[in-house]
Short mmCIF file of C-alpha atoms and ligand atoms in Angstrom, two decimals:
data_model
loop_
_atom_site.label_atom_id
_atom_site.label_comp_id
_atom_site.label_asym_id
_atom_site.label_seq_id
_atom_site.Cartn_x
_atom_site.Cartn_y
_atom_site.Cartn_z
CA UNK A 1 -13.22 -13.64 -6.60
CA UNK A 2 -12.21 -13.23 -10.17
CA UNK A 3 -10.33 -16.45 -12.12
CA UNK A 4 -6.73 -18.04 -11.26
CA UNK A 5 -4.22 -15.57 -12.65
CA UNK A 6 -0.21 -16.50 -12.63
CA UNK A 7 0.08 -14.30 -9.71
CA UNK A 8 -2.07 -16.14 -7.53
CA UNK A 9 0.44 -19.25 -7.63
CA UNK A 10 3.90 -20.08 -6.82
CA UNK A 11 5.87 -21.24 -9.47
CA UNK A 12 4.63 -25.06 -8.35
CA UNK A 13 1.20 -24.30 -8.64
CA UNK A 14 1.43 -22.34 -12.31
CA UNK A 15 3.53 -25.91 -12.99
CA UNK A 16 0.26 -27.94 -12.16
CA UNK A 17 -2.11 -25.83 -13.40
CA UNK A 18 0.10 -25.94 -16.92
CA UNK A 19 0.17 -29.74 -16.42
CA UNK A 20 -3.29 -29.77 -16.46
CA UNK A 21 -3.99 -28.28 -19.96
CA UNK A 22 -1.66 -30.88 -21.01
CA UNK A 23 1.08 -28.16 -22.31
CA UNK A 24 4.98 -29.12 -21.35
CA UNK A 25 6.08 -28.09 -17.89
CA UNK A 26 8.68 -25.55 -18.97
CA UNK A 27 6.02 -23.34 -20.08
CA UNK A 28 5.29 -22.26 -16.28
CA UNK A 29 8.69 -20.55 -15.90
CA UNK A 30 8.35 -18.99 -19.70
CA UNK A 31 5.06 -17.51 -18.96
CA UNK A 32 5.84 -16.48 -15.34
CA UNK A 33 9.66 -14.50 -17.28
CA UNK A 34 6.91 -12.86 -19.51
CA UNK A 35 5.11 -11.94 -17.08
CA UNK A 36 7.62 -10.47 -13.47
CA UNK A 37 10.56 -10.85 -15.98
CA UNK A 38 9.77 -8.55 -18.96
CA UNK A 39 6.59 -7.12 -17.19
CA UNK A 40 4.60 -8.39 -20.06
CA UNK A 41 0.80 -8.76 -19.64
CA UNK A 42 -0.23 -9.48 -22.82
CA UNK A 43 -0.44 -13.38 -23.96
CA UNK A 44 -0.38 -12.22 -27.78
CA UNK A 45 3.46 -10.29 -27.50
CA UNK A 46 4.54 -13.46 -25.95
CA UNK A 47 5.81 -15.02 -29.59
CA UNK A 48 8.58 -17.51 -28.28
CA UNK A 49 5.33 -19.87 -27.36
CA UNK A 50 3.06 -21.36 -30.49
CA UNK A 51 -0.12 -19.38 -30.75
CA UNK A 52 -1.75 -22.55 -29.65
CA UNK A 53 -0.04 -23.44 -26.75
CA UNK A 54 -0.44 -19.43 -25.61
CA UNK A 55 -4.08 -19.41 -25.84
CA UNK A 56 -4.48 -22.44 -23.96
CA UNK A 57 -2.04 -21.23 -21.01
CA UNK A 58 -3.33 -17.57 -21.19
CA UNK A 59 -6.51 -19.00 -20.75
CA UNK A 60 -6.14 -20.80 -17.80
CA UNK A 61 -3.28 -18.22 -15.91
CA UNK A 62 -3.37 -14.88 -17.54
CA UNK A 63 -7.30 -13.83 -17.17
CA UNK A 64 -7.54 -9.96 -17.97
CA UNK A 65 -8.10 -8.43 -14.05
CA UNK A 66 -7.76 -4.86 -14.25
CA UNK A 67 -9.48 -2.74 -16.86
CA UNK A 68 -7.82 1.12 -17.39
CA UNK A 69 -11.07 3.15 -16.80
CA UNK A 70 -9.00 6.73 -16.42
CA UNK A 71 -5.78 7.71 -16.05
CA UNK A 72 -4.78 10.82 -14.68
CA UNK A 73 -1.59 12.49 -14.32
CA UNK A 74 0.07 15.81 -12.48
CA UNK A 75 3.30 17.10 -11.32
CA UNK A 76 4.88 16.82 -14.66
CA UNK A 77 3.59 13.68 -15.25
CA UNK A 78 5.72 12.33 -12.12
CA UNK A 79 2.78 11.36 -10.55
CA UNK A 80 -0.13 8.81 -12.48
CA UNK A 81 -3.22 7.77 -10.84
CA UNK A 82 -5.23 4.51 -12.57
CA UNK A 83 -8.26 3.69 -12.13
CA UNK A 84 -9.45 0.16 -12.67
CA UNK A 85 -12.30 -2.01 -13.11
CA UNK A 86 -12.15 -5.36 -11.97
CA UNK A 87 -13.78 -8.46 -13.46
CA UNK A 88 -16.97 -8.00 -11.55
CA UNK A 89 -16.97 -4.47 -11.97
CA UNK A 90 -15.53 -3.13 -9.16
CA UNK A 91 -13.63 -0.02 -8.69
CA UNK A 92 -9.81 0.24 -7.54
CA UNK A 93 -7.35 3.10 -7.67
CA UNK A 94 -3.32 2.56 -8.05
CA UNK A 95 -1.31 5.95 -8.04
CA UNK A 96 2.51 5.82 -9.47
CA UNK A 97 5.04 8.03 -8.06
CA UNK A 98 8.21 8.98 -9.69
CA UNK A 99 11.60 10.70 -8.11
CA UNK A 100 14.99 11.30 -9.14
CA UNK A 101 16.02 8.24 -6.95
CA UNK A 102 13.17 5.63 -6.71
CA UNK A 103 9.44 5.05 -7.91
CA UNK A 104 6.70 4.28 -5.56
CA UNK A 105 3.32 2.19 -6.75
CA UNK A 106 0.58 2.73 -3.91
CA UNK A 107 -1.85 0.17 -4.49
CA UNK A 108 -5.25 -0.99 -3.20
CA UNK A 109 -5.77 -4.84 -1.02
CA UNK A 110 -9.37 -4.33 -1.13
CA UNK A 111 -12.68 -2.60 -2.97
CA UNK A 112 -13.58 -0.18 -0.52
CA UNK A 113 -12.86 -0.72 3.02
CA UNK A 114 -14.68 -1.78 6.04
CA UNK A 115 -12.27 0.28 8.73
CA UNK A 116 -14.80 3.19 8.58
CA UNK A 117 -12.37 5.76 9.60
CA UNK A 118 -14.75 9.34 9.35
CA UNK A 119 -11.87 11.10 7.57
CA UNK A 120 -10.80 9.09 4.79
CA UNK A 121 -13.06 9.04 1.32
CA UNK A 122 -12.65 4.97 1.09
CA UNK A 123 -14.06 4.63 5.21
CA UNK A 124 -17.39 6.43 3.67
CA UNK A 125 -18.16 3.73 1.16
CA UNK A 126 -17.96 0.64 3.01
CA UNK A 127 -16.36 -2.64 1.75
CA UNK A 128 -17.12 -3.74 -1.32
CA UNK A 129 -14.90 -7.00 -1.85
CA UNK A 130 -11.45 -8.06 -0.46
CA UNK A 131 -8.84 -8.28 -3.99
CA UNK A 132 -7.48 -11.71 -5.04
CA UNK A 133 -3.51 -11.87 -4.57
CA UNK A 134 -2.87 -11.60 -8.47
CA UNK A 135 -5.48 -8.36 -8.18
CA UNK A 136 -3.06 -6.96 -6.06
CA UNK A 137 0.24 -7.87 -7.55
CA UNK A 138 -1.05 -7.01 -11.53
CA UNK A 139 -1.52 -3.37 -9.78
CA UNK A 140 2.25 -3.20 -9.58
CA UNK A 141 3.32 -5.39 -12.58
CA UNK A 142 1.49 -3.22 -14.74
CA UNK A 143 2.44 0.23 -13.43
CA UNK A 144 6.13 -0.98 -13.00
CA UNK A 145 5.42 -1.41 -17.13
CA UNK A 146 4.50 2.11 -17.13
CA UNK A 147 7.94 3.24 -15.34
CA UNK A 148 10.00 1.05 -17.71
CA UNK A 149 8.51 2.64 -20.74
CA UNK A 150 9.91 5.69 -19.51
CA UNK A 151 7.00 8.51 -20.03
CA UNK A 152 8.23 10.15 -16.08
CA UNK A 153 11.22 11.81 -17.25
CA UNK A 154 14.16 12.26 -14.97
CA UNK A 155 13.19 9.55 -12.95
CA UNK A 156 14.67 5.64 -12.99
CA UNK A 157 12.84 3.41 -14.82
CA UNK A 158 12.82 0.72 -12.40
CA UNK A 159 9.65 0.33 -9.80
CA UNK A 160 11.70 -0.15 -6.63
CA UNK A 161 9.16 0.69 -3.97
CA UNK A 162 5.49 -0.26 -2.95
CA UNK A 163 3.25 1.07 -0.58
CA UNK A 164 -0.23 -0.40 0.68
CA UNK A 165 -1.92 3.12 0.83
CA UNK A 166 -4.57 2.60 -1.71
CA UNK A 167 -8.26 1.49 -0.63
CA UNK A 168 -8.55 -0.83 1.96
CA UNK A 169 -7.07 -1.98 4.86
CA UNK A 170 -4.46 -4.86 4.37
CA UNK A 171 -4.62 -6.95 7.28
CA UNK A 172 -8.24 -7.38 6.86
CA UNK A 173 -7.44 -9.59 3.87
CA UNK A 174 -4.43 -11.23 5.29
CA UNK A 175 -4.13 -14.23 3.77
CA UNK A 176 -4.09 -12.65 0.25
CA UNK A 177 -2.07 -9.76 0.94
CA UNK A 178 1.17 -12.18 2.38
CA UNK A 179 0.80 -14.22 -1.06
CA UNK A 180 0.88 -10.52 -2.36
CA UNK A 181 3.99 -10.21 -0.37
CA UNK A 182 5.59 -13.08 -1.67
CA UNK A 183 5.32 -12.75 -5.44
CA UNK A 184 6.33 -9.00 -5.43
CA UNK A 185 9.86 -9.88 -3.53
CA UNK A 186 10.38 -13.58 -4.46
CA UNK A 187 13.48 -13.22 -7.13
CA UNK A 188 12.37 -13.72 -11.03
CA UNK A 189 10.60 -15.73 -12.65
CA UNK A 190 8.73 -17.34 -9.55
CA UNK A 191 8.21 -13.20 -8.65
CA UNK A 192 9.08 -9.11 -9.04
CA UNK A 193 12.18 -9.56 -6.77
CA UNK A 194 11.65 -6.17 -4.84
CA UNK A 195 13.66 -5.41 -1.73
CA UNK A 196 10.91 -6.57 1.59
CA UNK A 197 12.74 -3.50 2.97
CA UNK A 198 11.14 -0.96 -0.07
CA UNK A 199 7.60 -2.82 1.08
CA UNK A 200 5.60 -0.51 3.04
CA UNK A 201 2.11 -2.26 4.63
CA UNK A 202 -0.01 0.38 5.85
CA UNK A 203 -2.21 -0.73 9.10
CA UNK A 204 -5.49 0.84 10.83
CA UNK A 205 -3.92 -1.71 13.48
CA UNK A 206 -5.48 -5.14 13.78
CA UNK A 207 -3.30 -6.53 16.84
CA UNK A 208 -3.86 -10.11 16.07
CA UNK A 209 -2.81 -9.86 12.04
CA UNK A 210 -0.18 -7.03 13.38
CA UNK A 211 1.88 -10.33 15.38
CA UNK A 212 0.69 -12.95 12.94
CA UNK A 213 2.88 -10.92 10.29
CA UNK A 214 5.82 -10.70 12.73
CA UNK A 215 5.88 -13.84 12.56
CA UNK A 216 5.99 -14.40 8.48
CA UNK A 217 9.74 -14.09 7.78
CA UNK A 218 8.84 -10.63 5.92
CA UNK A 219 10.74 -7.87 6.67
CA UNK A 220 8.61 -5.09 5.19
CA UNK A 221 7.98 -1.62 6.74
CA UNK A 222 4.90 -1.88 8.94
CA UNK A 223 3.12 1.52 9.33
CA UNK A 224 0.76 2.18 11.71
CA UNK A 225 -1.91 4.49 11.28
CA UNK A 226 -2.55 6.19 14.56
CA UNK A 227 -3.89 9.82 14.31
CA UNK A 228 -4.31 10.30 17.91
CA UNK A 229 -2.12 9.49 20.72
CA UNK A 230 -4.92 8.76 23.14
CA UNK A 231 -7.73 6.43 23.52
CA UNK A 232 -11.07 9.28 23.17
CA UNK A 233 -9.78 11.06 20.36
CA UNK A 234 -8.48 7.48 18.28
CA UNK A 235 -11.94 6.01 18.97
CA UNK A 236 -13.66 8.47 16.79
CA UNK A 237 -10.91 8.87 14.10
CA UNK A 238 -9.98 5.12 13.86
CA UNK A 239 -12.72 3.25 15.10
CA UNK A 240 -11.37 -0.21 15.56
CA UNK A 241 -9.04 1.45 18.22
CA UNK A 242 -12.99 0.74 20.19
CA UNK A 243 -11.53 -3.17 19.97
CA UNK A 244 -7.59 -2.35 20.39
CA UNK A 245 -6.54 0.49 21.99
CA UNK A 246 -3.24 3.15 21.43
CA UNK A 247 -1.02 0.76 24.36
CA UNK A 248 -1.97 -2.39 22.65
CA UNK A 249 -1.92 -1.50 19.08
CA UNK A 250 1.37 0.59 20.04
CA UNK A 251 3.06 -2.84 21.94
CA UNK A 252 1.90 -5.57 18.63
CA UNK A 253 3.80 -2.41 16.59
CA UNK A 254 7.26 -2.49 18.84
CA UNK A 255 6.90 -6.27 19.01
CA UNK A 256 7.03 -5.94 15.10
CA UNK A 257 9.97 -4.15 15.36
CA UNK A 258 11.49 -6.26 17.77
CA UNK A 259 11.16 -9.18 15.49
CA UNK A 260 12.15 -7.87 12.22
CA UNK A 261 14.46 -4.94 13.12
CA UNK A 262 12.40 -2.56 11.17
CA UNK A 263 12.06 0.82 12.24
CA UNK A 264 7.66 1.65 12.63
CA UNK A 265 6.30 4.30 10.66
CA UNK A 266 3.76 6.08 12.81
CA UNK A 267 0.91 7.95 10.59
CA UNK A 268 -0.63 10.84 11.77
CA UNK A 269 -3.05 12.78 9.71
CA UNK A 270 -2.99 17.01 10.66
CA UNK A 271 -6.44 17.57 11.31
CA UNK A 272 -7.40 21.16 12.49
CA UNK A 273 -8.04 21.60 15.78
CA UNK A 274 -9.15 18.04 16.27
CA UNK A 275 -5.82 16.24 16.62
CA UNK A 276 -2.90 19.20 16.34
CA UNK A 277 -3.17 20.29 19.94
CA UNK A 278 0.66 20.82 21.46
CA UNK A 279 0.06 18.89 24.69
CA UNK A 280 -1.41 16.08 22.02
CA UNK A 281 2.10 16.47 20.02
CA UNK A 282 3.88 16.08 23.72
CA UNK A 283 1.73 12.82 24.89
CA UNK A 284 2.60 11.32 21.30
CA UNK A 285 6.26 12.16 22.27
CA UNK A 286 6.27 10.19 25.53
CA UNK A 287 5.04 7.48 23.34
CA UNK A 288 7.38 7.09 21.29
CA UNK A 289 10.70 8.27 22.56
CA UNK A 290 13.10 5.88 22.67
CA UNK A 291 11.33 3.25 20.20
CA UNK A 292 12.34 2.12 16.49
CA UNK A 293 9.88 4.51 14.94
CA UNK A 294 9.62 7.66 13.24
CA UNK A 295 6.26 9.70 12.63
CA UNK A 296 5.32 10.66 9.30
CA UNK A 297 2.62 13.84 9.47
CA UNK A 298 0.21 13.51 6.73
CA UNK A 299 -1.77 17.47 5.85
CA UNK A 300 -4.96 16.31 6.03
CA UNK A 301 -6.68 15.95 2.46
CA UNK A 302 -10.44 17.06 3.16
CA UNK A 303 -13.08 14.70 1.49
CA UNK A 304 -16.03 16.37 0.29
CA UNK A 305 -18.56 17.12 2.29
CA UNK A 306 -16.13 17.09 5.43
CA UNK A 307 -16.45 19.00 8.29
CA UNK A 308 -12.25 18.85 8.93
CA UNK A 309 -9.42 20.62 7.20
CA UNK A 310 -5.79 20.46 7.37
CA UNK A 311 -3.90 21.54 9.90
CA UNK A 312 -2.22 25.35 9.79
CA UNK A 313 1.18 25.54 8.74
CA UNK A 314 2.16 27.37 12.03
CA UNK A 315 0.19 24.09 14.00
CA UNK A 316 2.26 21.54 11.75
CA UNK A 317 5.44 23.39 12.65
CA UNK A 318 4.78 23.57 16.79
CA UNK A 319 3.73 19.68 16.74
CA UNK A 320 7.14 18.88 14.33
CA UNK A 321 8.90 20.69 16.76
CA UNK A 322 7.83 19.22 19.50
CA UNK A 323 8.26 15.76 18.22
CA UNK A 324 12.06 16.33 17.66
CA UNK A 325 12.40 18.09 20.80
CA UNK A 326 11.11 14.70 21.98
CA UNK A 327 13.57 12.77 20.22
CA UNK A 328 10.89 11.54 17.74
CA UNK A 329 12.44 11.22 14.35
CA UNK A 330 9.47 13.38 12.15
CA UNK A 331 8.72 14.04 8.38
CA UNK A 332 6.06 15.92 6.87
CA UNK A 333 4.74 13.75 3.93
CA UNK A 334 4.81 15.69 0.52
CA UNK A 335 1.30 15.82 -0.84
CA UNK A 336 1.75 14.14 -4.45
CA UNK A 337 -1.35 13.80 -7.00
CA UNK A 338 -3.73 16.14 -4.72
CA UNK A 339 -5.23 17.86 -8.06
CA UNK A 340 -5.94 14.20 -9.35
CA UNK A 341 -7.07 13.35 -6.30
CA UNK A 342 -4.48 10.76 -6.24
CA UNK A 343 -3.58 11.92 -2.37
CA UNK A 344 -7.14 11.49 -0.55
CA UNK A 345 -3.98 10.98 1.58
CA UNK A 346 -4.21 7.64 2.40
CA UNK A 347 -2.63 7.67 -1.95
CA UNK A 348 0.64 9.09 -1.22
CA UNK A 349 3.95 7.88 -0.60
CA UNK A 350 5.24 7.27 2.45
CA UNK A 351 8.14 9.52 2.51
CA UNK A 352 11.56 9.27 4.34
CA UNK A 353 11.85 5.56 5.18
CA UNK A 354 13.63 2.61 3.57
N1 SAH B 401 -6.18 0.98 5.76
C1 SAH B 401 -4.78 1.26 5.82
C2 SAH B 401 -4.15 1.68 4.50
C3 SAH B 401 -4.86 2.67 3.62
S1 SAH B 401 -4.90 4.36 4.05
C4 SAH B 401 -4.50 2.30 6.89
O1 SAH B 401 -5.44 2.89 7.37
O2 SAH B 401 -3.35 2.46 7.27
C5 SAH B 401 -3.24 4.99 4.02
C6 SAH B 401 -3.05 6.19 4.93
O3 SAH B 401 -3.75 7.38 4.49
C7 SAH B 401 -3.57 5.92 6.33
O4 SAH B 401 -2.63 6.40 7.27
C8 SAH B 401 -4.85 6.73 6.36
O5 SAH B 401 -5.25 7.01 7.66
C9 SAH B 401 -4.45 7.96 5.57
N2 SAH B 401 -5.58 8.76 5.11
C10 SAH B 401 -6.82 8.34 4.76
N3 SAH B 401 -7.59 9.38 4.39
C11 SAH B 401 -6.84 10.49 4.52
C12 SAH B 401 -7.09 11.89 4.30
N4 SAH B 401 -8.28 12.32 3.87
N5 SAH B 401 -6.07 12.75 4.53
C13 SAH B 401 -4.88 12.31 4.95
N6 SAH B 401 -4.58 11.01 5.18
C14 SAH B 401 -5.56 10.11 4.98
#
């Protein structure tokens, strides 16, 4: 794990960690309005607090925890991908999204990702490390930076939305992912003060974490990442549907929605011939008719070296069709930052919702 960062803490904990370089109190709420107030990262522009004092504070909460490596952009520069090195080297990707009414950060929870799923680049690589809470949370401080300076033209400057679509898989580093949770929507200075309802948390679906966080007073978006509707097909696409299968992982997601009242984005990656069938789009209909969800079809983004390919335009059409005739709310996600690789798919916004 890399040092204590600002973001780590609530706004008690930044108090006793300030106590404890013997600097006044007050300083935890100055630093912490630098820092989710003005979106400032950098100690040294923070000239209302001596030089001293600053060093000393930035020293013990503001350790430097992502490092630009590249930064690509596309679609008229309304789409930015970063990509970061962390303290211990480590590689992370963050991918900013602008529109005429909102801007979406998809960010990573871990370095890599154990889930495995055969489709997605991340799966191939294994997990490296889960990412500290303030690792997480710096990923949107300092892109919602980037929106306020205004480069994406024609698009508001304010970071309103956040999806966990980067590497890893959330709910496999739970704890740190809720802290996450609670700095980006708890109101300035203690945090961002997002909307939980422009929160998306992306899930391969871990049924135990899937109720735990029903049970956090959170009302973000859950979406579920199911890619098949039935038990042979998800085994081999999501492999931890071997431990939880489509009925149980479907019943923690309507408990969700039970709970918090928030309608469940269902993900379903267009994969030729492997999970477009028509009588696949009809079982996934039966499913979910008459539940708080909505599917969002994602055109498969082939990985090198992969044997799959998206799905035929005609295909995507029959299965949309199908869904609706179904009553199944259904959106095809748009397929931002593909030339920057900024969409291996699992990077792009969830479209539609909230
Ligand atoms: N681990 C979480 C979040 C990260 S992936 C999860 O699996 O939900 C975000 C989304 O992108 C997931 O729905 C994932 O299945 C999807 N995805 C991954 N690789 C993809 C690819 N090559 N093409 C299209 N979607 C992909």
């Amino acid at each position: 794990m890399p040092p204590v960062h600002l973001a780590d803490l609530d706004l008690a904990g930044r108090r006793a960690i300030v106590a404890e370089t013997g600097e006044q109190a007050f300083r935890a709420a100055q630093l912490s309005t630098h820092y989710f107030g003005r979106l400032e990262r950098d100690p040294a522009a923070m000239t209302d607090i001596p030089a001293a004092s600053r060093e000393r504070l930035a020293g013990h909460l503001m350790p430097k925890l992502l490092t630009p490596v590249r930064e690509l952009e596309c679609d008229d520069g309304a789409t930015r991908k970063s990509l970061w090195r962390l303290h211990d080297g480590a590689l992370v990707e963050s991918v900013l999204m602008g529109y005429p009414d909102r801007v979406t950060v998809c960010i990573s929870s871990q370095a890599g990702c154990g889930m495995a799923c055969p489709f997605c680049a991340t799966g191939q690589a294994g997990l490296t490390r889960n990412l500290s809470t303030a690792e997480i949370v710096d990923q949107v401080v300092y892109l919602a930076g980037v929106a306020a300076s205004g480069v994406m033209e024609g698009v508001p400057r304010r970071l309103s939305h956040v999806v966990f679509m980067g590497m890893g898989e959330p709910l496999a580093n739970y704890s740190r992912v809720i802290a996450a949770l609670r700095r980006l929507t708890s109101p300035a200075p203690e945090g961002l003060g997002l909307s939980q309802r422009h929160i998306t948390v992306s899930t391969v679906g871990l049924v135990p974490a899937m109720k735990k966080l029903a049970d956090e007073d959170l009302s973000v978006t859950l979406a579920l990442s199911l890619h098949a509707p039935d038990d042979e097909l998800r085994d081999e696409l999501v492999p931890v549907n071997q431990r939880w299968k489509v009925a149980e992982v479907l019943d923690a997601a309507w408990a969700y929605s039970a709970k918090t009242g928030r309608r469940i984005s269902i993900e379903y990656a267009m994969i030729r011939d492997v999970n477009d069938q028509p009588w696949r789009a009809d079982l996934l209909g039966r499913l979910l008719a008459g539940r708080l969800a909505h599917v969002n079809l994602i055109p498969l983004n082939p990985t090198p070296g992969s044997r799959w390919d998206a799905s035929p335009k005609p295909v995507e059409r029959e299965f949309v069709r199908r869904l609706r005739e179904a009553g199944v709310p259904t959106t095809v996600r748009d397929t931002r930052g593909r030339e920057i690789d900024g969409a291996c798919g699992q990077l792009a916004a969830s479209e539609g919702e909230a």
